[in-house]
XYZ file of C-alpha atoms in Angstrom:
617
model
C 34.054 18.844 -23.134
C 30.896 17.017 -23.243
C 29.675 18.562 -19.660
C 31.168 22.299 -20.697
C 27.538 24.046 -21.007
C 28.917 27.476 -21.501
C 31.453 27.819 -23.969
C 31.561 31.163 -24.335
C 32.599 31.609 -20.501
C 35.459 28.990 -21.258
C 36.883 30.713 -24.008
C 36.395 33.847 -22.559
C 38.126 32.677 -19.360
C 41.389 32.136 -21.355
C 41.467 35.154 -22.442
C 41.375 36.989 -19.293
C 43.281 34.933 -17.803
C 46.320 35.016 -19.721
C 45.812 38.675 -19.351
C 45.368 38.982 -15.889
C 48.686 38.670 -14.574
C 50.068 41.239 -16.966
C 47.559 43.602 -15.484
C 48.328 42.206 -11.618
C 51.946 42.957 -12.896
C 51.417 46.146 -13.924
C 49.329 47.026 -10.473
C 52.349 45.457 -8.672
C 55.530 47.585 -9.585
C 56.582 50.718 -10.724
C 55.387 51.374 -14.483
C 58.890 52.578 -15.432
C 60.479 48.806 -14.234
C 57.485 47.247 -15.980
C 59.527 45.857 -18.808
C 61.919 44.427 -16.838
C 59.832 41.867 -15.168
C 58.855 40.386 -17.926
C 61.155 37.783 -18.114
C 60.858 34.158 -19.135
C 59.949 33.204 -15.276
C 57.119 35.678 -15.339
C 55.877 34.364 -18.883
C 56.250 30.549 -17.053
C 54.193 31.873 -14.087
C 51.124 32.753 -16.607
C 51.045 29.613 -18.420
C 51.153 27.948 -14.685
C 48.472 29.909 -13.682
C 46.457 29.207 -17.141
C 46.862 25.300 -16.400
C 46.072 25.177 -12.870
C 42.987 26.938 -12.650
C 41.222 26.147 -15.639
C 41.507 22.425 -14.286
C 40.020 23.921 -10.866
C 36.976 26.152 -12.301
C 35.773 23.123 -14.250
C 36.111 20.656 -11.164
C 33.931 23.579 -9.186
C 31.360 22.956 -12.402
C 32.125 26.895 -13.402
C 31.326 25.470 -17.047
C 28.180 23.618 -16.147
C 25.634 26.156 -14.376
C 22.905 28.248 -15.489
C 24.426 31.881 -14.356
C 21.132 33.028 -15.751
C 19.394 33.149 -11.728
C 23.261 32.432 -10.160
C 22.985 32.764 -6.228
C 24.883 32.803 -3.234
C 25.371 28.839 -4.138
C 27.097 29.788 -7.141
C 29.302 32.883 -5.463
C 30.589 30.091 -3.028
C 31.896 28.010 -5.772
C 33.718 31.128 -7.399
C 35.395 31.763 -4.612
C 36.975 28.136 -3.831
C 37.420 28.104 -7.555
C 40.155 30.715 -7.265
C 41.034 30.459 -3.512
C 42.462 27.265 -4.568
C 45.163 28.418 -7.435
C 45.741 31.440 -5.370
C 46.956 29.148 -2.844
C 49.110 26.459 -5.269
C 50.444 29.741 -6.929
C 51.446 31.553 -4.125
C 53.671 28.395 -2.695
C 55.053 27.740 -5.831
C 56.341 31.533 -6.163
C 57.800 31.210 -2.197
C 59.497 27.959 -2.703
C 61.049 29.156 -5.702
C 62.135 32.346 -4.040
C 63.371 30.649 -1.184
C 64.904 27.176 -2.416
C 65.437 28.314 -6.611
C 63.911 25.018 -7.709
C 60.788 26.256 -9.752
C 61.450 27.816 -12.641
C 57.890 29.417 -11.924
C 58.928 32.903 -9.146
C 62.354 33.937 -9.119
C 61.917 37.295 -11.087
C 57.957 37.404 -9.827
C 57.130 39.417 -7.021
C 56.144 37.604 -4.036
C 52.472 39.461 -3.788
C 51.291 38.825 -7.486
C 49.188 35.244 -6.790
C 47.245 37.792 -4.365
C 46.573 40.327 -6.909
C 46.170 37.846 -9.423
C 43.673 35.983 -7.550
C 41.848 39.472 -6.553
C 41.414 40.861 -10.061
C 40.736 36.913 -11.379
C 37.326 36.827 -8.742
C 36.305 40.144 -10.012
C 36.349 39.146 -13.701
C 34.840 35.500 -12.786
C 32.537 36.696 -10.962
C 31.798 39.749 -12.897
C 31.025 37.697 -16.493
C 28.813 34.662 -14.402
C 26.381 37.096 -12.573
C 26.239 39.986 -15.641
C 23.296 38.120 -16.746
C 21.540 38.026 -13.867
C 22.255 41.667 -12.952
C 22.299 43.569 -15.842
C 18.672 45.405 -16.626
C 19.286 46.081 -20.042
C 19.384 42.104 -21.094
C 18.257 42.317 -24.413
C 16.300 38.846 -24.568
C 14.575 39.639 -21.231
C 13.989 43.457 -22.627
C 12.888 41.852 -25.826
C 10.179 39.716 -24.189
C 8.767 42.272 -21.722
C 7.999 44.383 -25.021
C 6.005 41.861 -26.494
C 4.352 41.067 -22.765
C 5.373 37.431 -23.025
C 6.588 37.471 -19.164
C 4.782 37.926 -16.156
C 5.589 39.664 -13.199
C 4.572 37.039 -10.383
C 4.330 36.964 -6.783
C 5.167 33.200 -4.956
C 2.829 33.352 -1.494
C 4.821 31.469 0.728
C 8.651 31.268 1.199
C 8.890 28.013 2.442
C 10.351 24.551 1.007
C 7.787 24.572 -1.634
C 7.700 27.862 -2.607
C 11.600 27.451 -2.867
C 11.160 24.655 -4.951
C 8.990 26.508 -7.216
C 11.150 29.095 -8.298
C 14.196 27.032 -8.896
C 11.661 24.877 -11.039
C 10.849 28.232 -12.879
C 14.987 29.301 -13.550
C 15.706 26.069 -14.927
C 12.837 25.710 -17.169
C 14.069 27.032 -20.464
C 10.260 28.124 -21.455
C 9.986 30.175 -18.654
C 7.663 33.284 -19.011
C 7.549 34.655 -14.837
C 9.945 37.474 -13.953
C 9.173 36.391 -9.774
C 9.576 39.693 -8.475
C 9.154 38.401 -4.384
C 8.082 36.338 -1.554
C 5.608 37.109 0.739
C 4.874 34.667 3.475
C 3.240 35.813 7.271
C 6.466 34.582 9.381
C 7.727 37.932 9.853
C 11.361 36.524 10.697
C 11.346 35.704 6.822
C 10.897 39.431 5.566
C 13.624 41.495 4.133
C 15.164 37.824 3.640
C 16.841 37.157 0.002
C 15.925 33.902 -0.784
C 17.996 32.628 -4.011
C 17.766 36.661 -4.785
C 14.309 37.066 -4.080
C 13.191 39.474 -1.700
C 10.525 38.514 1.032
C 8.279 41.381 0.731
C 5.802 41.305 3.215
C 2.641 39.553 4.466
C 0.129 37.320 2.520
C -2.410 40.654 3.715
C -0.683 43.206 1.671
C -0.840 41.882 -1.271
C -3.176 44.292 -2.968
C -0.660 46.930 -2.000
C 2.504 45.126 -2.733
C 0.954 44.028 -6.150
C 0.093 47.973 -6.971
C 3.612 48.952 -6.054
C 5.423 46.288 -8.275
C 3.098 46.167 -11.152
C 2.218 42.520 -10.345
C 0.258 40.254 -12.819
C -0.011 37.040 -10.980
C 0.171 35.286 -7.427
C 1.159 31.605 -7.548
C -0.020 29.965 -3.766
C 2.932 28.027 -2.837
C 1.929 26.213 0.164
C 2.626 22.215 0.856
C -0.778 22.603 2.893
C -3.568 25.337 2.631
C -6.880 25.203 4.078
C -9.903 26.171 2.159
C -10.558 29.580 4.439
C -6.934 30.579 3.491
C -7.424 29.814 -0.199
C -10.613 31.699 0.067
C -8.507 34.801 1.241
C -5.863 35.305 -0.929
C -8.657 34.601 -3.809
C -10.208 37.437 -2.357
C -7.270 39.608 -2.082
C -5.987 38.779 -5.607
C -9.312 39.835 -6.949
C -8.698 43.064 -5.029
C -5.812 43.605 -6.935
C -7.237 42.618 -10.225
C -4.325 39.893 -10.022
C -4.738 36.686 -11.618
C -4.092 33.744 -8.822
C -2.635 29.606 -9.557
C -1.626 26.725 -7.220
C 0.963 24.023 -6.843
C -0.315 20.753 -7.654
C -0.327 18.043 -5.451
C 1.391 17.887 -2.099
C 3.419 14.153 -3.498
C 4.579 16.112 -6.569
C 5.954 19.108 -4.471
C 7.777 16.459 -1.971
C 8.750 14.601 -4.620
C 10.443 17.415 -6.389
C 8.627 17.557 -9.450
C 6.981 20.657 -9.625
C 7.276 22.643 -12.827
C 5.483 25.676 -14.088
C 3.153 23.138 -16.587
C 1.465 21.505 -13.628
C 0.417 25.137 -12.112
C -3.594 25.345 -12.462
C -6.343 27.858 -11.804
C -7.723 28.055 -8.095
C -11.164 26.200 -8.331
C -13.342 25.669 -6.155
C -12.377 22.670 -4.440
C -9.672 25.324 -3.066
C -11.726 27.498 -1.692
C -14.117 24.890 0.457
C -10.432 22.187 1.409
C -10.194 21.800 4.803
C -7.080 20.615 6.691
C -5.728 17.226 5.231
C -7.505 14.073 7.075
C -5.085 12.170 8.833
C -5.779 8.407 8.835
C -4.595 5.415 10.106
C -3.424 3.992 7.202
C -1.764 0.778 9.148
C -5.452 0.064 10.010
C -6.762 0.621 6.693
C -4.080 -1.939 4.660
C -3.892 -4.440 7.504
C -7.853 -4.466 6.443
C -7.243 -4.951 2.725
C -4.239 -6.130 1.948
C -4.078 -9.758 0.373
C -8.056 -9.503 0.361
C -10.562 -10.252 -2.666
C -12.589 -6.934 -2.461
C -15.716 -6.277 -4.377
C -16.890 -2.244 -5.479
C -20.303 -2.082 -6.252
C -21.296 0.596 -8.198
C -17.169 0.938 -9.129
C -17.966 3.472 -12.593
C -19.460 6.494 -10.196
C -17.578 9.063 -8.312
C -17.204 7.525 -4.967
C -16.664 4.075 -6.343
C -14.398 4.879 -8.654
C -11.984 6.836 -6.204
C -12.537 3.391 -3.429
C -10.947 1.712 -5.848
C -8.355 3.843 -6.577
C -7.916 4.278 -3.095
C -8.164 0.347 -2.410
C -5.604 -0.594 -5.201
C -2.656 1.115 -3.468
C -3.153 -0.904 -0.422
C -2.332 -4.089 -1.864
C -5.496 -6.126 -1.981
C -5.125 -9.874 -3.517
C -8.225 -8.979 -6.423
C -10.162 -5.974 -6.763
C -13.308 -6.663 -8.752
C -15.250 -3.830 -10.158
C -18.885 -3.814 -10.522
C -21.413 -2.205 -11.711
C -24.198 -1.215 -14.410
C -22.593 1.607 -16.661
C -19.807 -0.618 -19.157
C -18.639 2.661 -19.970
C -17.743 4.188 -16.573
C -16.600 0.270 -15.625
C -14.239 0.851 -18.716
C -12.832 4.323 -17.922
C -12.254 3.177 -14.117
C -10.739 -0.600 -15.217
C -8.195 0.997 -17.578
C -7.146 3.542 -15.355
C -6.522 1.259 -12.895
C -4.822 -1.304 -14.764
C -2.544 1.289 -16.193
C -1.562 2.381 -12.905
C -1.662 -1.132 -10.897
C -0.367 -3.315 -13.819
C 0.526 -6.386 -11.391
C -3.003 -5.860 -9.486
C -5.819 -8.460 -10.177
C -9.081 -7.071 -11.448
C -11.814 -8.551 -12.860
C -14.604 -5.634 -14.523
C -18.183 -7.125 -13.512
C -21.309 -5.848 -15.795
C -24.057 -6.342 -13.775
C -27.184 -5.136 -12.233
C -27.298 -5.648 -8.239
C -30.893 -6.233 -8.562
C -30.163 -9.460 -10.325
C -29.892 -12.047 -7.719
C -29.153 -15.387 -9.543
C -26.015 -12.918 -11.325
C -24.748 -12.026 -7.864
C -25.005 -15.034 -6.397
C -22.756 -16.759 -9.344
C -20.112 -13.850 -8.783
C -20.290 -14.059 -4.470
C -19.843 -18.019 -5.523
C -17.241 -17.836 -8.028
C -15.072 -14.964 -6.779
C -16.133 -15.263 -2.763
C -15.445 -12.283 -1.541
C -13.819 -10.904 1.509
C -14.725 -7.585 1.712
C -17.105 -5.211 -0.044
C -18.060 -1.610 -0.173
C -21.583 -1.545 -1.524
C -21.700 2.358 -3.354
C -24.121 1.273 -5.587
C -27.288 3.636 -5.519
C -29.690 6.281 -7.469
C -28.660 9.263 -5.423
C -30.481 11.986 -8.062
C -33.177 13.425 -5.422
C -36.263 15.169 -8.033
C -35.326 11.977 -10.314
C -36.013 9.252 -7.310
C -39.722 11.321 -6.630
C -40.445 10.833 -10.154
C -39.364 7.393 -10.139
C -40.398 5.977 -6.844
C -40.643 2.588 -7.450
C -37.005 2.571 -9.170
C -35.473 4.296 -6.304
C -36.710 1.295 -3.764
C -35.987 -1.740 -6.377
C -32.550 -0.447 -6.739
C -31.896 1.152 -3.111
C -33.740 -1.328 -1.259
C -34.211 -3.878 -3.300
C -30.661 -3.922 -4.695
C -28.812 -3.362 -1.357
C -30.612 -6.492 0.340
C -29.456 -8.633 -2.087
C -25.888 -7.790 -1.748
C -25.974 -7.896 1.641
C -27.798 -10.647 2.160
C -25.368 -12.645 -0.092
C -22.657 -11.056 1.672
C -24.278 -12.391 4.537
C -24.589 -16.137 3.130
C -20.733 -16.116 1.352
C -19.088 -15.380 4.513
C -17.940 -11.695 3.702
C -15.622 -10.839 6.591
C -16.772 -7.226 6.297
C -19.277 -5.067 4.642
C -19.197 -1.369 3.999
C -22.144 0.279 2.616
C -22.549 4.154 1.427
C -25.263 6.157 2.842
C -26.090 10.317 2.583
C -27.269 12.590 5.132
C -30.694 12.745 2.724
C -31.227 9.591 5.495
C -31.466 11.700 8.054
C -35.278 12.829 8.623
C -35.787 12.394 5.112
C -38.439 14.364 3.240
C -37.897 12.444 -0.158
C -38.067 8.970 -1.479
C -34.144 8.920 -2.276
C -33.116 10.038 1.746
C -35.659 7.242 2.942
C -34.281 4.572 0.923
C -30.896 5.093 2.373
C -31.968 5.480 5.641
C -33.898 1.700 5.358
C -30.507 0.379 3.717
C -28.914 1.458 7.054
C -31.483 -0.551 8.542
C -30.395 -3.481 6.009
C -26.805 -3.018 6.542
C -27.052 -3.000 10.831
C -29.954 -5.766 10.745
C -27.345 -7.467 9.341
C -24.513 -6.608 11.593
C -26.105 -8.092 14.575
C -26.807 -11.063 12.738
C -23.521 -12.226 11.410
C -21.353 -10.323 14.139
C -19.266 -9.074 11.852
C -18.764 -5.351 10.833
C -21.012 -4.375 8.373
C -21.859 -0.763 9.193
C -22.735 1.990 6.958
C -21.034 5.619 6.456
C -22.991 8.623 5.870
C -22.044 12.160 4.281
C -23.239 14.793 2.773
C -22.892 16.266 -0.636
C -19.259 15.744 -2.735
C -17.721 17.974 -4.761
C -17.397 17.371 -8.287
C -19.258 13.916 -8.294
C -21.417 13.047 -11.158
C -24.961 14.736 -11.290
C -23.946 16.789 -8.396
C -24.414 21.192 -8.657
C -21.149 22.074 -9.553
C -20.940 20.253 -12.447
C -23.680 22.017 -13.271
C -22.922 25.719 -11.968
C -20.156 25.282 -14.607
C -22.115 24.087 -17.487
C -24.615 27.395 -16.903
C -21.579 29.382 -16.839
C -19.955 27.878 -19.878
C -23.228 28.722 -21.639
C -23.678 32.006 -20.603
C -25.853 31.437 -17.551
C -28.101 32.089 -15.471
C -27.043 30.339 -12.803
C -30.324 28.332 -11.124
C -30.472 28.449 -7.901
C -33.032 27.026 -5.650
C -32.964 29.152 -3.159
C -30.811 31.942 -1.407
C -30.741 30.232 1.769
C -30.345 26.552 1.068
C -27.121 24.968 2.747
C -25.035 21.600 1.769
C -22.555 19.976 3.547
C -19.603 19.674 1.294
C -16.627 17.460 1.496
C -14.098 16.214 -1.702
C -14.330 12.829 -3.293
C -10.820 11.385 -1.962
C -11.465 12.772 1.872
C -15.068 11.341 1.716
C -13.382 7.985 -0.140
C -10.625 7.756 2.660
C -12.719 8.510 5.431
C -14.816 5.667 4.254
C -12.170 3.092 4.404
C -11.114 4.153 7.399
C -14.918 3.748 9.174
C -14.598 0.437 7.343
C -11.432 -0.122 9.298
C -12.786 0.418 12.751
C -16.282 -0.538 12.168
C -17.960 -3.054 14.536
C -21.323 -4.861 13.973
C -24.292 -2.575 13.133
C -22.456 0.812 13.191
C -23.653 4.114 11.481
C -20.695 5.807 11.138
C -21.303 10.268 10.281
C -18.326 11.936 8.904
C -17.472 15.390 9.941
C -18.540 17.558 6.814
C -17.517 21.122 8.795
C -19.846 24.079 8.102
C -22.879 24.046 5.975
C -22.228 25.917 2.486
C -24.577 28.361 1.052
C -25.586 27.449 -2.435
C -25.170 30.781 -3.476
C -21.934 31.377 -2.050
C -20.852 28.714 -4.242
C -22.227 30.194 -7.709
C -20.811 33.254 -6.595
C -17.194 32.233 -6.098
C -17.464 29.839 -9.433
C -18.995 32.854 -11.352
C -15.691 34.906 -9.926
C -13.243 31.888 -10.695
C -14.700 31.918 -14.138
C -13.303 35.236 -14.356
C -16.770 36.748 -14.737
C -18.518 39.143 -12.522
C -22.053 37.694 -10.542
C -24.879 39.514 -11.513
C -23.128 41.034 -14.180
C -21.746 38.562 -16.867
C -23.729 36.073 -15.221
C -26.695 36.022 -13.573
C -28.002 34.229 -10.638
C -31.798 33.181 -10.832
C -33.629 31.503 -7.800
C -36.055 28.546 -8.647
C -37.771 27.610 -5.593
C -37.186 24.147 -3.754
C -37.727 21.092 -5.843
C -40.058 17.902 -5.040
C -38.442 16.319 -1.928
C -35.881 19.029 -1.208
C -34.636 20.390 2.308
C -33.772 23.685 3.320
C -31.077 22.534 5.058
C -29.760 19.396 5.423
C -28.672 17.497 8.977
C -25.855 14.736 9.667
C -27.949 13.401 12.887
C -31.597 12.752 13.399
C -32.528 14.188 16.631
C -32.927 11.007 19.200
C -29.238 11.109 17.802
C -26.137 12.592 19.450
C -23.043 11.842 17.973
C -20.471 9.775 19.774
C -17.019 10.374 19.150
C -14.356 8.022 17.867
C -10.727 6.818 17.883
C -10.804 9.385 14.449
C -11.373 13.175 14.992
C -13.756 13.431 11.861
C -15.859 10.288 12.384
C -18.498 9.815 14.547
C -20.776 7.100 15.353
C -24.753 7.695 15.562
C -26.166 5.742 18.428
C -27.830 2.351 17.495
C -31.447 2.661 17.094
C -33.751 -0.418 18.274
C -34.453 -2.464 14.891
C -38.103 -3.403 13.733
C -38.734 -6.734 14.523
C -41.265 -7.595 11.198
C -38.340 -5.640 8.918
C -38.026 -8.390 6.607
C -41.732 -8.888 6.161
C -41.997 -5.125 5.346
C -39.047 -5.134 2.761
C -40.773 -8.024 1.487
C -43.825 -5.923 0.712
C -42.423 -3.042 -0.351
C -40.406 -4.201 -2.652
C -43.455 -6.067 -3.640
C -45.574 -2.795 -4.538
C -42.588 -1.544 -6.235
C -42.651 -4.040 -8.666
C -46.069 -3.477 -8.985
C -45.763 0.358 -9.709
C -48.450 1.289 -6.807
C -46.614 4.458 -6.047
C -49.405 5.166 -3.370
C -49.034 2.622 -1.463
C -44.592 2.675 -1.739
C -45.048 6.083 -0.168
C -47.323 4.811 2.631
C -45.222 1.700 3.469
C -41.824 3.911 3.392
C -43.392 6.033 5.587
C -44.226 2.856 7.835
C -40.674 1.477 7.731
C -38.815 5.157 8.750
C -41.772 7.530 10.439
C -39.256 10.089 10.550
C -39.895 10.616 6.821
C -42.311 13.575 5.869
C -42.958 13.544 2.662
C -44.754 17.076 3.001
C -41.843 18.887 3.661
């Protein structure tokens, strides 16, 4: 009894069934000989019957479903469930006719196990799928009275949307009534799916959602590019119908998708591009059994190397960095996670050279990704001789150490601010570049550097803020209604990163492929709408003007160079440039002046070091 779920359809099945053959009896012959055929053989025959199928309809799990959303799975099992008695019966009753050794079908008629079995699929099936069919269900009637369902829509009737709504019927806190599919395979529609229409294409939703009263649209892709996200957001707000996604693509493989782990569309939606696809051979043949170092391990990108790092099996991941309490968030996470992985959490500034040379001594080592860095742009012009003691300055020495310790490969993080720079923060990442590849040709070993534009979500970056304005009530700031970024995500910028580092030979810049420029205020526009507000109306939008050091636009390449394709689609490498030959004298100097707080002269000398940089602009 302990795996009989529904009792009530067990006791309710004896019932009937003792009754049914009386009924199959009475169907059978000729309502004036009714009473004589019910003899002792016929009263043997329903006690038969009651033994053999109960038995059956709880080996077909008949006790142990949830006829609540029963399908054509379900049916199936009702059917073998009394095909099988049917069967047993009916030879029993013909072997007893013919041989008179059962005392089970002499006085039955030959045809009742047929009508038996007929009349006992109709009142199987009949009580399983009366909850399913029936409208007037007084729980379901009960909760769309007090609007604690909604009427949903799954886009896309593939594996995961499948997966979805059988996660939704077997949740017992379920709330969606899903009223249909709609997917753009056209061979799909009309299709009942589980008993869910496929109603038409992802494009008529507004009109499908007006017809059936819809409330909300779940996107139930494995894989959806940002342009599609972007167009069903815009359809659903057509509709005035309230949109969510899956979660991760591993969950939905994995099976685990339930209706807690749906979440609002954001904006990292609307601007994902098609997965990257990496060689991820490459990438742990690189780090596995390694000592890696993460400088600057407590910021966005750091952070996410390392989480990225600590599934490919490195011997000891050490963490470094400046912040103890972003070291502290990342360390614990990781730990939790990774309990058998080595880490040691390093609280240090990379400016410190006698500290970094006791941890390149003590630890030694074997690879490092250097994502240490002020990155703030206005900040760095206000605090110019910060921006090259801990840019310049900062970067030297880990490289340079690097250099001395043997590191068998170095990885550093640049931006595409390096690229014709027009503030202090672009040119000091363009002269580590310099550092990085100076390097490269010196040791012969591949320490390159990886450059990318803007990431969504990171720390200090405009989104954060965009949502902060909105949370207070706006307006939005906005420098300008032109201005473009390049956009990417954290873990495809993180990935792509390790996978330069992968392929990377001496002195490479490496430029990842951010797709289109974004306009800024495109972006507050579609957070303002994901906010559930209306731009211009609950929130406004108010332009600022460029700040010190600010582009327009910003550019991946400078223009002596074209990009040069890879092994990797989304990576390119920007040509080597011929190095200065008095470099080190000029670091030397400036770093000098920084320490001295000339600003005057930084700005001349930085100038010197990248002419491309026009601090005018």
């Amino acid at each position: 009894m302990k795996h009989i779920r529904n009792r009530f359809f067990l006791i309710s099945d004896i019932i009937f069934l003792i009754a049914i053959p009386f009924v199959a009896l009475f169907l059978r012959v000729n309502p004036a000989d009714y009473k004589t055929f019910m003899t002792q053989d016929f009263m043997i025959f329903v006690i038969i019957a009651l033994l053999i199928k109960l038995p059956v309809f709880y080996a077909f799990k008949l006790y142990a479903r949830y006829w609540r959303y029963a399908s054509i799975e379900e049916m199936i099992s009702i059917v073998w469930a009394v095909a099988i008695p049917a069967i047993i019966l009916t030879g029993l009753v013909g072997l007893d006719k013919v041989f008179a050794i059962f005392p089970v079908g002499y006085g039955v008629p030959r045809s009742l196990p047929i009508l038996d079995a007929i009349l006992t699929f109709i009142v199987i099936a009949g009580t399983r799928f009366s909850p399913r069919l029936a409208p007037w269900n007084f729980k379901r009637t009960i909760q769309h009275i007090h609007h604690d369902r909604k009427r949903v829509l799954i886009l896309g009737a593939g594996g995961a949307g499948v997966i979805l709504l059988r996660s939704m019927r077997s949740d017992p806190g379920n709330r969606y009534d899903v009223v249909g599919f709609l997917d753009d395979d056209t061979a799909k529609h009309n299709l009942s799916i589980s008993g869910v229409l496929v109603l038409g294409t992802i494009s008529e939703l507004p009109q499908v959602a007006e017809e059936y009263d819809i409330d909300e649209a779940i996107i139930a892709f494995s894989q959806v590019s940002g342009q599609k996200s972007k167009e069903i957001f815009e359809l659903c707000e057509r509709a005035d119908v309230t949109v969510k996604v899956l979660p991760n693509l591993s969950d939905i493989i994995g099976g685990q998708v339930n209706i807690s782990k749906l979440r609002e569309i954001n904006l990292e939606d609307l601007l994902r591009r098609n997965p990257v696809k990496l060689n991820y051979d490459a990438v742990v043949k690189m780090l596995s059994g390694k000592t890696v170092m993460v400088t600057g391990a407590g910021g966005s990108i750091g952070s996410e190397i390392c989480r990225q790092i600590a599934g490919c099996g490195p011997e000891k991941l050490l963490l470094l960095g400046h912040g103890e309490n972003s070291l502290f968030s990342i360390s614990n996470e990781l730990i939790r996670k990774n309990p058998y992985l080595k880490i040691e959490i390093l609280v240090v500034d990379i400016r410190d050279r006698k500290r970094m040379e006791n941890i390149y001594r003590r630890f030694n080592p074997e690879i490092v990704f250097h994502a240490a860095a002020h990155k703030h742009v206005p900040m760095m012009e206000m605090n110019v001789e910060e921006a090259v003691t801990n840019n310049v300055m900062g970067t030297r020495t880990v490289v340079e150490l690097a250099e001395k310790y043997g590191v068998e490969r170095f990885v550093t993080i640049s931006s595409d601010k390096a690229v014709n720079p027009t503030n202090v923060m672009g040119t000091t990442k363009r002269i580590t570049e310099l550092i990085v590849r100076a390097a490269g040709f010196r040791t012969e070993k591949p320490f390159v550097s990886v450059r990318f534009g803007n990431v969504l979500g990171s720390r200090g970056s405009v989104v954060p803020l965009f949502k902060k304005q909105i949370d207070e009530g706006g307006p939005i700031t906005v420098t300008h209604a032109e201005m473009t970024r390049f956009f990417m995500t954290i873990p495809e910028a993180t990935q792509l990163v390790l996978q330069a580092g992968a392929m990377g030979t001496p002195g490479d810049v490496f430029v990842l492929d951010m797709g289109e420029p974004v306009k800024i205020v495109d972006m507050a526009n579609d957070l303002i709408k994901l906010s559930g507000f209306k731009p211009g109306v609950d929130i406004p939008i108010k332009f600022t003007g460029l700040r010190p050091g600010e582009k327009m636009h910003e550019e991946l390449f400078g223009g002596q160079e074209d990009p040069v394709k890879t092994e990797h689609a989304k990576i390119f490498r920007a040509p080597n440039q011929e190095l200065l030959e008095n470099l080190d004298s000029l670091l030397d100097e400036l770093i000098g002046l920084a320490k001295e707080g000339d600003k005057a002269k930084v700005l001349t000398l930085l100038q010197k070091i990248v002419p491309e940089f026009n601090h005018s602009r």
